[in-house]
Amino acid sequence: SGEPLCLRAARRLQEAIGPGGRVFLITGFVFEPHGKGELDGLTGTALLIRALLQMDATLTPVVFCETAIAPAMSAVLHAAGVNVYSTPEEADPLPVAAAVVGIPSDEGQSRAIWEPLLSACPPRAMIAVEKPGQNAAGVYHQGTGIDVSRHCARVDGLFEACAAAGIPTFAVGDLGNEIGMAAIASTIRRYIPLGETCACGCGGGICVRTEAEHLVVAAT
């Protein structure tokens, strides 16, 4: 990138946002064996939203996550001082407000939720934070190489649709199984355990298929 990854992403994000408008964020990682949500993405997303709203209080962040962890995402946002609503339309006219939208694991049901929102009001930026993504075989994995597809909200298509529309895409990940990390796919397959060959038998490894324009490799 020619400069520090966080600085580069922050600069591009600042250039992308402006008065009003929306920013889409996708997060949430439900893993085995507990079927519970991981906190990494939720806390990171909430603090990023807090920072964005300090830059522009009229911005509307819209968070897409698993339906099962939408209440937790809302609680973390409340703790960060952000007012939370269930639809972007409710949050749009209000300052320091965000929407949390629950997304199911069914592809068709998921698309029926996010596609109208994308068409009605394209975001200024799309940001994925520690969000598991599909590999080339369409399978979602946790870091141990286990298939967790049954838990995952289907939002890969939303990320890819934003990229195709020319909307700046950002991603934060730490292992290679997160949306956007295919920007360094060759590195993941070479150096990350299970990056090339996973443990579930799909043959695709944990490396995702989606590439982010601006990638930040980070852990919490």
Short mmCIF file of C-alpha atoms in Angstrom, two decimals:
data_model
loop_
_atom_site.label_atom_id
_atom_site.label_comp_id
_atom_site.label_asym_id
_atom_site.label_seq_id
_atom_site.Cartn_x
_atom_site.Cartn_y
_atom_site.Cartn_z
CA SER A 1 0.00 0.00 0.00
CA GLY A 2 2.98 2.28 0.37
CA GLU A 3 1.89 3.56 3.77
CA PRO A 4 0.56 2.21 7.11
CA LEU A 5 -2.61 0.20 6.54
CA CYS A 6 -4.69 1.93 9.24
CA LEU A 7 -3.66 5.38 8.05
CA ARG A 8 -4.42 4.53 4.45
CA ALA A 9 -7.86 3.12 5.29
CA ALA A 10 -8.68 6.06 7.58
CA ARG A 11 -7.73 8.59 4.91
CA ARG A 12 -9.76 6.85 2.21
CA LEU A 13 -12.73 6.48 4.55
CA GLN A 14 -12.62 10.16 5.45
CA GLU A 15 -12.58 11.02 1.74
CA ALA A 16 -15.55 8.74 1.07
CA ILE A 17 -17.95 10.05 3.68
CA GLY A 18 -19.65 13.44 3.55
CA PRO A 19 -22.59 15.30 5.02
CA GLY A 20 -25.48 12.92 5.57
CA GLY A 21 -25.80 9.69 3.65
CA ARG A 22 -25.27 6.15 4.87
CA VAL A 23 -22.35 3.85 5.56
CA PHE A 24 -22.88 0.09 5.50
CA LEU A 25 -21.03 -2.13 7.98
CA ILE A 26 -21.15 -5.92 8.20
CA THR A 27 -19.97 -7.84 11.24
CA GLY A 28 -20.79 -10.80 13.48
CA PHE A 29 -19.17 -14.20 13.91
CA VAL A 30 -21.15 -17.08 15.42
CA PHE A 31 -18.91 -20.08 16.03
CA GLU A 32 -18.91 -23.70 17.17
CA PRO A 33 -19.38 -25.45 19.53
CA HIS A 34 -21.35 -22.87 21.49
CA GLY A 35 -23.31 -21.20 18.71
CA LYS A 36 -22.62 -17.86 20.37
CA GLY A 37 -21.36 -14.62 18.88
CA GLU A 38 -17.76 -13.47 19.10
CA LEU A 39 -17.21 -9.94 20.46
CA ASP A 40 -14.26 -8.88 18.26
CA GLY A 41 -16.32 -7.55 15.39
CA LEU A 42 -19.11 -6.10 17.50
CA THR A 43 -16.87 -3.95 19.70
CA GLY A 44 -14.66 -2.92 16.79
CA THR A 45 -17.69 -1.95 14.71
CA ALA A 46 -19.23 0.06 17.55
CA LEU A 47 -16.07 2.08 18.15
CA LEU A 48 -15.61 2.70 14.43
CA ILE A 49 -19.21 3.94 14.23
CA ARG A 50 -18.62 6.19 17.23
CA ALA A 51 -15.61 7.72 15.48
CA LEU A 52 -17.51 8.19 12.22
CA LEU A 53 -20.38 9.92 14.01
CA GLN A 54 -17.93 12.25 15.75
CA MET A 55 -16.77 13.26 12.28
CA ASP A 56 -20.32 13.67 10.98
CA ALA A 57 -23.28 13.33 13.35
CA THR A 58 -25.72 13.32 10.41
CA LEU A 59 -24.23 10.16 8.91
CA THR A 60 -26.33 7.00 9.23
CA PRO A 61 -24.32 3.83 9.88
CA VAL A 62 -26.28 0.70 8.96
CA VAL A 63 -25.00 -2.52 10.54
CA PHE A 64 -25.86 -5.89 9.02
CA CYS A 65 -25.28 -8.90 11.31
CA GLU A 66 -26.78 -12.24 12.26
CA THR A 67 -30.33 -11.94 13.57
CA ALA A 68 -29.30 -13.90 16.67
CA ILE A 69 -26.68 -11.34 17.69
CA ALA A 70 -28.48 -8.16 16.63
CA PRO A 71 -29.52 -7.50 20.28
CA ALA A 72 -25.87 -7.78 21.38
CA MET A 73 -24.75 -5.44 18.57
CA SER A 74 -27.39 -2.93 19.66
CA ALA A 75 -26.28 -3.17 23.29
CA VAL A 76 -22.63 -2.55 22.40
CA LEU A 77 -23.62 0.47 20.30
CA HIS A 78 -25.67 1.85 23.20
CA ALA A 79 -22.63 1.44 25.44
CA ALA A 80 -20.63 3.46 22.91
CA GLY A 81 -23.14 6.30 23.14
CA VAL A 82 -24.97 5.61 19.86
CA ASN A 83 -28.78 5.61 19.55
CA VAL A 84 -29.96 2.42 17.84
CA TYR A 85 -32.93 1.81 15.57
CA SER A 86 -34.15 -1.24 13.67
CA THR A 87 -34.39 0.43 10.25
CA PRO A 88 -32.22 2.99 8.41
CA GLU A 89 -35.31 5.09 7.74
CA GLU A 90 -35.83 5.61 11.47
CA ALA A 91 -32.20 6.58 12.03
CA ASP A 92 -31.75 8.82 8.95
CA PRO A 93 -33.30 12.04 10.33
CA LEU A 94 -31.68 11.72 13.77
CA PRO A 95 -28.19 12.68 14.94
CA VAL A 96 -25.80 10.16 16.50
CA ALA A 97 -28.00 7.28 15.40
CA ALA A 98 -27.41 3.94 13.70
CA ALA A 99 -29.54 1.06 12.44
CA VAL A 100 -28.95 -2.62 13.20
CA VAL A 101 -30.44 -5.00 10.63
CA GLY A 102 -30.63 -8.72 11.35
CA ILE A 103 -29.73 -10.97 8.42
CA PRO A 104 -30.60 -14.71 8.18
CA SER A 105 -28.40 -17.54 6.94
CA ASP A 106 -30.69 -18.22 3.98
CA GLU A 107 -29.34 -16.63 0.77
CA GLY A 108 -32.72 -15.71 -0.70
CA GLN A 109 -34.11 -14.25 2.52
CA SER A 110 -30.89 -12.32 3.06
CA ARG A 111 -30.92 -10.78 -0.42
CA ALA A 112 -34.57 -9.79 0.02
CA ILE A 113 -33.49 -7.66 3.00
CA TRP A 114 -30.28 -6.01 1.82
CA GLU A 115 -30.97 -5.59 -1.89
CA PRO A 116 -33.80 -3.00 -1.48
CA LEU A 117 -31.70 -1.03 1.03
CA LEU A 118 -28.76 -0.94 -1.37
CA SER A 119 -30.96 0.10 -4.29
CA ALA A 120 -32.86 2.78 -2.38
CA CYS A 121 -29.81 4.50 -0.90
CA PRO A 122 -26.33 3.30 -1.91
CA PRO A 123 -23.84 3.83 0.92
CA ARG A 124 -20.81 6.08 0.78
CA ALA A 125 -18.67 3.15 1.94
CA MET A 126 -18.93 -0.55 2.74
CA ILE A 127 -16.97 -1.80 5.76
CA ALA A 128 -16.55 -5.42 6.90
CA VAL A 129 -15.20 -5.97 10.41
CA GLU A 130 -14.16 -9.50 11.42
CA LYS A 131 -16.96 -11.00 9.32
CA PRO A 132 -16.64 -14.61 8.10
CA GLY A 133 -16.87 -14.95 4.36
CA GLN A 134 -17.43 -17.75 1.88
CA ASN A 135 -14.47 -19.48 0.33
CA ALA A 136 -14.43 -20.42 -3.36
CA ALA A 137 -16.61 -23.44 -2.56
CA GLY A 138 -19.23 -21.29 -0.84
CA VAL A 139 -18.37 -22.50 2.67
CA TYR A 140 -17.84 -20.38 5.80
CA HIS A 141 -15.14 -21.47 8.25
CA GLN A 142 -13.98 -20.58 11.69
CA GLY A 143 -10.25 -20.47 12.35
CA THR A 144 -10.05 -24.16 13.18
CA GLY A 145 -11.27 -25.04 9.68
CA ILE A 146 -14.73 -26.14 10.84
CA ASP A 147 -17.73 -25.37 8.62
CA VAL A 148 -19.92 -22.75 10.34
CA SER A 149 -22.11 -21.94 7.33
CA ARG A 150 -25.33 -22.73 9.19
CA HIS A 151 -24.68 -19.83 11.58
CA CYS A 152 -23.57 -17.16 9.11
CA ALA A 153 -25.56 -14.24 7.77
CA ARG A 154 -25.36 -14.20 3.97
CA VAL A 155 -23.84 -10.79 3.25
CA ASP A 156 -21.01 -11.68 0.85
CA GLY A 157 -23.29 -10.71 -2.02
CA LEU A 158 -23.89 -7.28 -0.47
CA PHE A 159 -20.15 -6.64 -0.16
CA GLU A 160 -19.57 -7.76 -3.75
CA ALA A 161 -22.51 -5.69 -5.06
CA CYS A 162 -21.07 -2.58 -3.42
CA ALA A 163 -17.67 -3.25 -4.96
CA ALA A 164 -19.24 -3.76 -8.38
CA ALA A 165 -21.08 -0.45 -8.03
CA GLY A 166 -17.82 1.41 -7.36
CA ILE A 167 -18.54 1.99 -3.68
CA PRO A 168 -15.27 2.01 -1.68
CA THR A 169 -14.86 -1.25 0.25
CA PHE A 170 -12.94 -1.63 3.51
CA ALA A 171 -12.25 -4.72 5.58
CA VAL A 172 -10.65 -5.63 8.89
CA GLY A 173 -9.61 -9.22 9.51
CA ASP A 174 -7.02 -11.25 11.37
CA LEU A 175 -6.75 -14.74 9.84
CA GLY A 176 -8.00 -14.93 6.27
CA ASN A 177 -11.48 -16.38 6.75
CA GLU A 178 -13.01 -12.88 6.94
CA ILE A 179 -14.76 -10.98 4.16
CA GLY A 180 -12.31 -8.84 2.19
CA MET A 181 -9.17 -10.82 3.06
CA ALA A 182 -8.76 -12.32 -0.42
CA ALA A 183 -6.87 -9.13 -1.24
CA ILE A 184 -3.88 -11.09 0.14
CA ALA A 185 -5.12 -14.57 -0.80
CA SER A 186 -1.75 -15.92 -1.92
CA THR A 187 -0.22 -14.99 1.43
CA ILE A 188 -3.08 -16.58 3.37
CA ARG A 189 -2.87 -19.82 1.42
CA ARG A 190 0.89 -19.99 1.87
CA TYR A 191 1.34 -19.02 5.51
CA ILE A 192 -1.93 -19.44 7.40
CA PRO A 193 -2.70 -22.91 8.79
CA LEU A 194 -5.72 -24.34 6.91
CA GLY A 195 -5.60 -21.41 4.49
CA GLU A 196 -5.23 -23.76 1.53
CA THR A 197 -6.80 -26.94 2.91
CA CYS A 198 -9.45 -26.79 5.64
CA ALA A 199 -10.74 -29.41 8.07
CA CYS A 200 -14.32 -29.73 6.82
CA GLY A 201 -13.63 -31.57 3.58
CA CYS A 202 -14.87 -28.92 1.13
CA GLY A 203 -11.38 -28.67 -0.35
CA GLY A 204 -11.36 -24.89 -0.51
CA GLY A 205 -9.41 -23.91 2.61
CA ILE A 206 -10.46 -21.11 4.94
CA CYS A 207 -9.31 -18.31 2.60
CA VAL A 208 -12.31 -16.25 1.48
CA ARG A 209 -13.26 -15.27 -2.06
CA THR A 210 -13.98 -11.57 -1.43
CA GLU A 211 -11.41 -8.82 -1.93
CA ALA A 212 -11.49 -5.46 -0.16
CA GLU A 213 -10.13 -2.35 -1.83
CA HIS A 214 -8.72 -1.16 1.50
CA LEU A 215 -7.61 -3.93 3.85
CA VAL A 216 -6.50 -3.64 7.45
CA VAL A 217 -4.96 -6.73 9.02
CA ALA A 218 -5.48 -6.46 12.76
CA ALA A 219 -6.32 -8.44 15.88
CA THR A 220 -7.99 -7.49 19.14
#
